[in-house]
Amino acid sequence: MRVFVTGGTGLIGSAVVAELLGNGHTVLALARSDASAQAVEAAGAEALRGSLADLDSLRAGTARADGVIHLAFGHDFSSADAVAKSVAEEGAALAALGDALVGTGRPFVTCSGTPHVPGRASTEADPLMTEGPVGGRGRSVMSVLGLSSRGVRSSAVRLPRTVHNQGFGGFAGLLTDIARRSGVSGYPGDGAQRWPAVHALDAAVLFRLALERAEAGTSWHAVADEGDAVRDIAAVIGRRLGVPVESVPAETYGPLGQIFASDQPSSSAYTRQALGWEPKHPSLLEDLENVQP
């Protein structure tokens, strides 16, 4: 299958491109810079110059592909306005990609976050969050899944709060970055809240399986670790960086503070059973041992 991939040079995207190429697919990857195009080509894929905001490039890439995997997102969390801009940009991109696929029967795999369900681990049957700082992402993904009634084999891979590789990535990566800058490995509240996680290489396998096998309108959980206590995550980071570990105000994390402070474990039991997905790479706490002082 020839697959058009957005976000193909990021932490997750580079793993997805390698996974696709390693399993007999060819890849056309969106590249917004010369450096990204070179990285795509070095990986063995073809680059298509353009950005997530360039809807004509998105339509052109979709027209040349047998399926689409969307991963790109602007990761500027510096302010509520910056987050809103990224969410709106992605929403327009998903609409353009989806419209180009209507009536084709081709697969369209997008990504979202695992939902937050008070008092228990979320499952694939739970609805996405459609309110709050990133609620617009949930609404956009629901629109993509709705394309199942319009001749698109659409599906969503829900990613946990941390997708990691070699100690980098996700919410845990943000904790590490803040600890480096502030000299304190912090966690909101008492740190008992749990965050799910997955290794990027395991997540990549699930994106491929969804592309190849998922039925239209379905959602899947790329969750390897159901939920690590944030204070345990912060403890490993603090030990690796040689800085103190302590509670800090949720405001430390800007517009994501409320999300960082919430307990949000998630299950992937149905995904494992239905698609035969089985994570094999290191857990988050194991992988954080790669954080360098």
mmCIF file of C-alpha atoms in Angstrom:
data_model
loop_
_atom_site.group_PDB
_atom_site.id
_atom_site.type_symbol
_atom_site.label_atom_id
_atom_site.label_comp_id
_atom_site.label_asym_id
_atom_site.label_seq_id
_atom_site.Cartn_x
_atom_site.Cartn_y
_atom_site.Cartn_z
ATOM 1 C CA MET A 1 0.000 0.000 0.000
ATOM 2 C CA ARG A 2 1.201 3.518 -0.759
ATOM 3 C CA VAL A 3 0.619 5.563 2.399
ATOM 4 C CA PHE A 4 0.556 9.336 2.754
ATOM 5 C CA VAL A 5 1.854 10.300 6.217
ATOM 6 C CA THR A 6 1.724 13.691 7.897
ATOM 7 C CA GLY A 7 4.136 14.319 10.754
ATOM 8 C CA GLY A 8 6.470 11.658 9.420
ATOM 9 C CA THR A 9 9.668 13.077 10.943
ATOM 10 C CA GLY A 10 8.496 13.442 14.541
ATOM 11 C CA LEU A 11 9.109 11.020 17.404
ATOM 12 C CA ILE A 12 6.056 8.946 16.520
ATOM 13 C CA GLY A 13 6.011 9.656 12.803
ATOM 14 C CA SER A 14 9.562 8.497 12.156
ATOM 15 C CA ALA A 15 8.751 5.236 13.922
ATOM 16 C CA VAL A 16 5.557 4.827 11.870
ATOM 17 C CA VAL A 17 7.394 5.460 8.592
ATOM 18 C CA ALA A 18 10.007 2.834 9.490
ATOM 19 C CA GLU A 19 7.295 0.375 10.525
ATOM 20 C CA LEU A 20 5.416 0.829 7.257
ATOM 21 C CA LEU A 21 8.526 0.497 5.110
ATOM 22 C CA GLY A 22 9.622 -2.568 7.060
ATOM 23 C CA ASN A 23 6.317 -4.281 6.330
ATOM 24 C CA GLY A 24 6.130 -3.857 2.571
ATOM 25 C CA HIS A 25 4.390 -0.492 2.256
ATOM 26 C CA THR A 26 5.715 2.570 0.462
ATOM 27 C CA VAL A 27 5.485 6.005 2.033
ATOM 28 C CA LEU A 28 4.877 9.541 0.792
ATOM 29 C CA ALA A 29 5.551 11.868 3.738
ATOM 30 C CA LEU A 30 4.675 15.529 4.122
ATOM 31 C CA ALA A 31 7.816 17.627 4.712
ATOM 32 C CA ARG A 32 7.679 21.293 5.652
ATOM 33 C CA SER A 33 11.419 22.024 5.340
ATOM 34 C CA ASP A 34 14.502 20.918 3.444
ATOM 35 C CA ALA A 35 15.785 19.215 6.597
ATOM 36 C CA SER A 36 12.526 17.273 6.988
ATOM 37 C CA ALA A 37 12.593 16.274 3.316
ATOM 38 C CA GLN A 38 16.147 14.992 3.704
ATOM 39 C CA ALA A 39 15.171 13.003 6.803
ATOM 40 C CA VAL A 40 12.207 11.456 4.980
ATOM 41 C CA GLU A 41 14.333 10.461 2.009
ATOM 42 C CA ALA A 42 17.110 9.102 4.234
ATOM 43 C CA ALA A 43 14.512 6.832 5.845
ATOM 44 C CA GLY A 44 13.591 5.427 2.434
ATOM 45 C CA ALA A 45 10.359 7.339 1.833
ATOM 46 C CA GLU A 46 9.393 9.994 -0.704
ATOM 47 C CA ALA A 47 8.961 13.570 0.490
ATOM 48 C CA LEU A 48 6.125 15.893 -0.475
ATOM 49 C CA ARG A 49 6.929 19.494 0.386
ATOM 50 C CA GLY A 50 4.173 21.310 2.257
ATOM 51 C CA SER A 51 2.801 22.014 5.716
ATOM 52 C CA LEU A 52 -0.285 21.113 7.697
ATOM 53 C CA ALA A 53 -1.702 24.534 6.851
ATOM 54 C CA ASP A 54 -1.149 23.931 3.112
ATOM 55 C CA LEU A 55 -4.439 22.225 2.279
ATOM 56 C CA ASP A 56 -3.602 21.870 -1.419
ATOM 57 C CA SER A 57 -0.517 19.811 -0.522
ATOM 58 C CA LEU A 58 -2.626 17.622 1.741
ATOM 59 C CA ARG A 59 -5.118 17.000 -1.052
ATOM 60 C CA ALA A 60 -2.311 16.270 -3.520
ATOM 61 C CA GLY A 61 -0.694 13.763 -1.177
ATOM 62 C CA THR A 62 -3.998 12.023 -0.533
ATOM 63 C CA ALA A 63 -4.692 11.733 -4.263
ATOM 64 C CA ARG A 64 -1.403 9.866 -4.709
ATOM 65 C CA ALA A 65 -1.985 7.374 -1.900
ATOM 66 C CA ASP A 66 -3.916 4.202 -1.105
ATOM 67 C CA GLY A 67 -4.289 5.276 2.511
ATOM 68 C CA VAL A 68 -3.501 8.121 4.914
ATOM 69 C CA ILE A 69 -2.022 8.285 8.408
ATOM 70 C CA HIS A 70 -2.241 11.656 10.125
ATOM 71 C CA LEU A 71 0.223 12.466 12.928
ATOM 72 C CA ALA A 72 1.216 16.117 12.511
ATOM 73 C CA PHE A 73 0.369 18.665 15.205
ATOM 74 C CA GLY A 74 1.822 21.992 16.266
ATOM 75 C CA HIS A 75 3.335 21.388 19.707
ATOM 76 C CA ASP A 76 3.393 24.962 20.963
ATOM 77 C CA PHE A 77 1.906 24.784 24.468
ATOM 78 C CA SER A 78 3.246 28.155 25.590
ATOM 79 C CA SER A 79 -0.198 29.743 25.867
ATOM 80 C CA ALA A 80 -3.880 28.993 25.492
ATOM 81 C CA ASP A 81 -3.921 30.960 22.232
ATOM 82 C CA ALA A 82 -1.040 28.920 20.825
ATOM 83 C CA VAL A 83 -2.796 25.668 21.698
ATOM 84 C CA ALA A 84 -6.049 26.904 20.148
ATOM 85 C CA LYS A 85 -4.213 27.832 16.951
ATOM 86 C CA SER A 86 -2.672 24.360 16.664
ATOM 87 C CA VAL A 87 -6.024 22.686 17.315
ATOM 88 C CA ALA A 88 -7.756 24.808 14.657
ATOM 89 C CA GLU A 89 -4.995 24.159 12.120
ATOM 90 C CA GLU A 90 -5.247 20.425 12.650
ATOM 91 C CA GLY A 91 -9.035 20.509 12.387
ATOM 92 C CA ALA A 92 -8.883 22.189 8.975
ATOM 93 C CA ALA A 93 -6.250 19.694 7.824
ATOM 94 C CA LEU A 94 -8.318 16.688 8.905
ATOM 95 C CA ALA A 95 -11.350 18.075 7.108
ATOM 96 C CA ALA A 96 -9.346 18.484 3.901
ATOM 97 C CA LEU A 97 -7.860 15.000 4.114
ATOM 98 C CA GLY A 98 -11.234 13.465 4.855
ATOM 99 C CA ASP A 99 -13.015 15.262 2.017
ATOM 100 C CA ALA A 100 -10.369 13.997 -0.410
ATOM 101 C CA LEU A 101 -11.063 10.415 0.674
ATOM 102 C CA VAL A 102 -14.870 10.429 0.588
ATOM 103 C CA GLY A 103 -16.226 7.556 -1.481
ATOM 104 C CA THR A 104 -12.862 5.866 -2.028
ATOM 105 C CA GLY A 105 -13.068 3.135 0.614
ATOM 106 C CA ARG A 106 -9.449 3.875 1.503
ATOM 107 C CA PRO A 107 -8.138 3.781 5.075
ATOM 108 C CA PHE A 108 -7.669 7.017 7.004
ATOM 109 C CA VAL A 109 -5.974 6.629 10.379
ATOM 110 C CA THR A 110 -5.792 9.671 12.616
ATOM 111 C CA CYS A 111 -4.594 10.110 16.175
ATOM 112 C CA SER A 112 -6.082 11.494 19.359
ATOM 113 C CA GLY A 113 -5.533 11.209 23.093
ATOM 114 C CA THR A 114 -6.977 8.585 25.391
ATOM 115 C CA PRO A 115 -10.054 9.916 27.192
ATOM 116 C CA HIS A 116 -10.244 10.796 30.877
ATOM 117 C CA VAL A 117 -12.884 8.879 32.837
ATOM 118 C CA PRO A 118 -13.136 9.711 36.556
ATOM 119 C CA GLY A 119 -12.617 6.748 38.861
ATOM 120 C CA ARG A 120 -11.423 4.142 36.376
ATOM 121 C CA ALA A 121 -9.206 3.396 33.405
ATOM 122 C CA SER A 122 -10.705 4.585 30.127
ATOM 123 C CA THR A 123 -11.462 2.060 27.389
ATOM 124 C CA GLU A 124 -11.841 2.150 23.635
ATOM 125 C CA ALA A 125 -15.631 2.450 24.091
ATOM 126 C CA ASP A 126 -15.407 5.730 26.019
ATOM 127 C CA PRO A 127 -16.029 8.989 24.133
ATOM 128 C CA LEU A 128 -13.273 11.474 23.515
ATOM 129 C CA MET A 129 -13.000 14.702 25.464
ATOM 130 C CA THR A 130 -14.589 17.527 23.473
ATOM 131 C CA GLU A 131 -14.201 20.335 26.019
ATOM 132 C CA GLY A 132 -11.185 21.980 27.622
ATOM 133 C CA PRO A 133 -7.918 23.257 26.125
ATOM 134 C CA VAL A 134 -7.661 20.537 23.484
ATOM 135 C CA GLY A 135 -11.331 19.586 23.191
ATOM 136 C CA GLY A 136 -11.333 20.716 19.590
ATOM 137 C CA ARG A 137 -9.062 17.801 18.729
ATOM 138 C CA GLY A 138 -11.701 15.421 20.028
ATOM 139 C CA ARG A 139 -14.383 17.061 17.909
ATOM 140 C CA SER A 140 -12.200 16.849 14.802
ATOM 141 C CA VAL A 141 -11.470 13.174 15.373
ATOM 142 C CA MET A 142 -15.159 12.426 15.841
ATOM 143 C CA SER A 143 -15.753 14.046 12.452
ATOM 144 C CA VAL A 144 -13.109 11.786 10.925
ATOM 145 C CA LEU A 145 -14.747 8.696 12.408
ATOM 146 C CA GLY A 146 -18.070 9.932 11.024
ATOM 147 C CA LEU A 147 -16.615 9.590 7.529
ATOM 148 C CA SER A 148 -17.233 5.847 7.898
ATOM 149 C CA SER A 149 -20.748 6.545 6.590
ATOM 150 C CA ARG A 150 -19.312 8.324 3.547
ATOM 151 C CA GLY A 151 -17.101 5.614 2.102
ATOM 152 C CA VAL A 152 -13.938 6.118 4.153
ATOM 153 C CA ARG A 153 -12.399 3.354 6.282
ATOM 154 C CA SER A 154 -11.588 5.827 9.025
ATOM 155 C CA SER A 155 -10.158 4.917 12.421
ATOM 156 C CA ALA A 156 -8.409 6.608 15.316
ATOM 157 C CA VAL A 157 -5.415 5.481 17.336
ATOM 158 C CA ARG A 158 -5.691 7.085 20.768
ATOM 159 C CA LEU A 159 -2.300 7.911 22.220
ATOM 160 C CA PRO A 160 -1.526 8.119 25.938
ATOM 161 C CA ARG A 161 -0.086 11.147 27.713
ATOM 162 C CA THR A 162 3.469 9.983 27.069
ATOM 163 C CA VAL A 163 4.745 8.378 23.874
ATOM 164 C CA HIS A 164 8.428 7.883 24.531
ATOM 165 C CA ASN A 165 11.687 6.645 23.051
ATOM 166 C CA GLN A 166 15.128 6.819 24.670
ATOM 167 C CA GLY A 167 13.798 8.982 27.492
ATOM 168 C CA PHE A 168 12.239 11.606 25.211
ATOM 169 C CA GLY A 169 8.654 12.476 24.378
ATOM 170 C CA GLY A 170 5.206 13.260 25.712
ATOM 171 C CA PHE A 171 4.199 14.635 29.087
ATOM 172 C CA ALA A 172 7.161 12.940 30.762
ATOM 173 C CA GLY A 173 9.433 14.713 28.294
ATOM 174 C CA LEU A 174 7.852 18.033 29.248
ATOM 175 C CA LEU A 175 8.474 17.239 32.936
ATOM 176 C CA THR A 176 12.114 16.563 32.072
ATOM 177 C CA ASP A 177 12.465 19.821 30.122
ATOM 178 C CA ILE A 178 10.959 21.830 32.983
ATOM 179 C CA ALA A 179 13.200 20.065 35.506
ATOM 180 C CA ARG A 180 16.279 20.959 33.464
ATOM 181 C CA ARG A 181 15.264 24.624 33.341
ATOM 182 C CA SER A 182 14.022 25.017 36.915
ATOM 183 C CA GLY A 183 16.352 22.699 38.825
ATOM 184 C CA VAL A 184 13.363 20.889 40.364
ATOM 185 C CA SER A 185 11.697 17.691 39.141
ATOM 186 C CA GLY A 186 8.133 18.649 39.913
ATOM 187 C CA TYR A 187 4.703 17.071 39.871
ATOM 188 C CA PRO A 188 1.266 18.657 40.392
ATOM 189 C CA GLY A 189 -0.594 18.027 43.656
ATOM 190 C CA ASP A 190 0.367 14.895 45.565
ATOM 191 C CA GLY A 191 1.628 13.157 42.409
ATOM 192 C CA ALA A 192 -0.687 10.178 42.848
ATOM 193 C CA GLN A 193 -2.427 10.872 39.532
ATOM 194 C CA ARG A 194 -1.636 8.278 36.896
ATOM 195 C CA TRP A 195 -0.578 8.795 33.296
ATOM 196 C CA PRO A 196 -0.669 6.040 30.657
ATOM 197 C CA ALA A 197 2.300 5.586 28.333
ATOM 198 C CA VAL A 198 3.611 3.676 25.318
ATOM 199 C CA HIS A 199 6.936 3.302 23.551
ATOM 200 C CA ALA A 200 6.940 4.991 20.128
ATOM 201 C CA LEU A 201 8.001 1.769 18.401
ATOM 202 C CA ASP A 202 5.025 -0.092 19.876
ATOM 203 C CA ALA A 203 2.656 2.735 18.925
ATOM 204 C CA ALA A 204 3.964 2.549 15.356
ATOM 205 C CA VAL A 205 2.929 -1.094 15.100
ATOM 206 C CA LEU A 206 -0.616 -0.209 16.108
ATOM 207 C CA PHE A 207 -0.849 2.526 13.479
ATOM 208 C CA ARG A 208 0.150 -0.036 10.856
ATOM 209 C CA LEU A 209 -2.358 -2.579 12.144
ATOM 210 C CA ALA A 210 -5.125 0.013 12.079
ATOM 211 C CA LEU A 211 -4.209 0.946 8.518
ATOM 212 C CA GLU A 212 -4.278 -2.676 7.422
ATOM 213 C CA ARG A 213 -7.130 -4.126 9.477
ATOM 214 C CA ALA A 214 -9.299 -1.639 11.346
ATOM 215 C CA GLU A 215 -12.968 -1.485 10.460
ATOM 216 C CA ALA A 216 -14.499 1.875 9.594
ATOM 217 C CA GLY A 217 -15.419 4.134 12.490
ATOM 218 C CA THR A 218 -13.339 2.356 15.146
ATOM 219 C CA SER A 219 -11.029 3.612 17.895
ATOM 220 C CA TRP A 220 -7.987 1.885 19.361
ATOM 221 C CA HIS A 221 -5.788 2.446 22.402
ATOM 222 C CA ALA A 222 -1.999 2.538 22.020
ATOM 223 C CA VAL A 223 -1.481 1.992 25.747
ATOM 224 C CA ALA A 224 1.318 -0.183 27.099
ATOM 225 C CA ASP A 225 1.498 1.162 30.686
ATOM 226 C CA GLU A 226 -2.017 1.648 32.049
ATOM 227 C CA GLY A 227 -0.931 4.362 34.445
ATOM 228 C CA ASP A 228 2.280 5.391 36.243
ATOM 229 C CA ALA A 229 1.999 7.730 39.224
ATOM 230 C CA VAL A 230 3.371 11.123 38.195
ATOM 231 C CA ARG A 231 5.488 11.328 41.357
ATOM 232 C CA ASP A 232 7.172 8.058 40.303
ATOM 233 C CA ILE A 233 7.892 9.554 36.883
ATOM 234 C CA ALA A 234 9.260 12.710 38.508
ATOM 235 C CA ALA A 235 11.384 10.618 40.889
ATOM 236 C CA VAL A 236 13.216 8.891 38.035
ATOM 237 C CA ILE A 237 13.724 12.207 36.246
ATOM 238 C CA GLY A 238 15.015 13.848 39.431
ATOM 239 C CA ARG A 239 17.437 11.017 40.105
ATOM 240 C CA ARG A 240 18.750 11.034 36.537
ATOM 241 C CA LEU A 241 19.192 14.830 36.533
ATOM 242 C CA GLY A 242 20.425 15.054 40.107
ATOM 243 C CA VAL A 243 17.744 17.577 41.155
ATOM 244 C CA PRO A 244 15.216 17.556 44.025
ATOM 245 C CA VAL A 245 11.757 16.050 43.512
ATOM 246 C CA GLU A 246 8.785 17.946 44.926
ATOM 247 C CA SER A 247 5.215 19.070 44.379
ATOM 248 C CA VAL A 248 4.769 22.254 42.345
ATOM 249 C CA PRO A 249 1.669 24.321 41.467
ATOM 250 C CA ALA A 250 -0.369 23.121 38.484
ATOM 251 C CA GLU A 251 0.117 26.620 37.013
ATOM 252 C CA THR A 252 3.740 25.599 36.387
ATOM 253 C CA TYR A 253 2.464 23.732 33.343
ATOM 254 C CA GLY A 254 0.586 26.638 31.763
ATOM 255 C CA PRO A 255 -2.545 25.822 29.748
ATOM 256 C CA LEU A 256 -1.975 22.090 30.327
ATOM 257 C CA GLY A 257 -1.961 22.411 34.117
ATOM 258 C CA GLN A 258 -5.449 21.008 34.609
ATOM 259 C CA ILE A 259 -4.674 18.024 32.386
ATOM 260 C CA PHE A 260 -1.331 17.407 34.110
ATOM 261 C CA ALA A 261 -3.054 17.329 37.507
ATOM 262 C CA SER A 262 -5.763 14.803 36.576
ATOM 263 C CA ASP A 263 -5.788 11.049 37.140
ATOM 264 C CA GLN A 264 -6.201 9.462 33.697
ATOM 265 C CA PRO A 265 -5.262 5.773 33.475
ATOM 266 C CA SER A 266 -6.271 3.944 30.310
ATOM 267 C CA SER A 267 -6.699 0.347 29.154
ATOM 268 C CA SER A 268 -5.865 -1.291 25.820
ATOM 269 C CA ALA A 269 -7.371 -4.712 26.558
ATOM 270 C CA TYR A 270 -9.799 -4.614 23.624
ATOM 271 C CA THR A 271 -7.147 -3.354 21.193
ATOM 272 C CA ARG A 272 -4.806 -6.188 22.141
ATOM 273 C CA GLN A 273 -7.522 -8.798 21.770
ATOM 274 C CA ALA A 274 -9.079 -7.499 18.545
ATOM 275 C CA LEU A 275 -5.965 -6.491 16.585
ATOM 276 C CA GLY A 276 -3.399 -8.784 18.182
ATOM 277 C CA TRP A 277 -1.285 -5.820 19.252
ATOM 278 C CA GLU A 278 1.257 -6.608 21.955
ATOM 279 C CA PRO A 279 3.753 -3.994 23.223
ATOM 280 C CA LYS A 280 7.309 -5.319 23.422
ATOM 281 C CA HIS A 281 9.526 -2.322 24.151
ATOM 282 C CA PRO A 282 10.612 -0.803 27.486
ATOM 283 C CA SER A 283 8.067 0.745 29.820
ATOM 284 C CA LEU A 284 8.146 4.465 30.532
ATOM 285 C CA LEU A 285 9.912 4.152 33.886
ATOM 286 C CA GLU A 286 12.503 1.867 32.303
ATOM 287 C CA ASP A 287 12.976 4.166 29.314
ATOM 288 C CA LEU A 288 13.443 7.247 31.506
ATOM 289 C CA GLU A 289 16.687 5.702 32.691
ATOM 290 C CA ASN A 290 18.021 7.011 29.356
ATOM 291 C CA VAL A 291 17.560 10.634 30.486
ATOM 292 C CA GLN A 292 20.998 12.237 30.560
ATOM 293 C CA PRO A 293 22.119 14.719 33.252
#
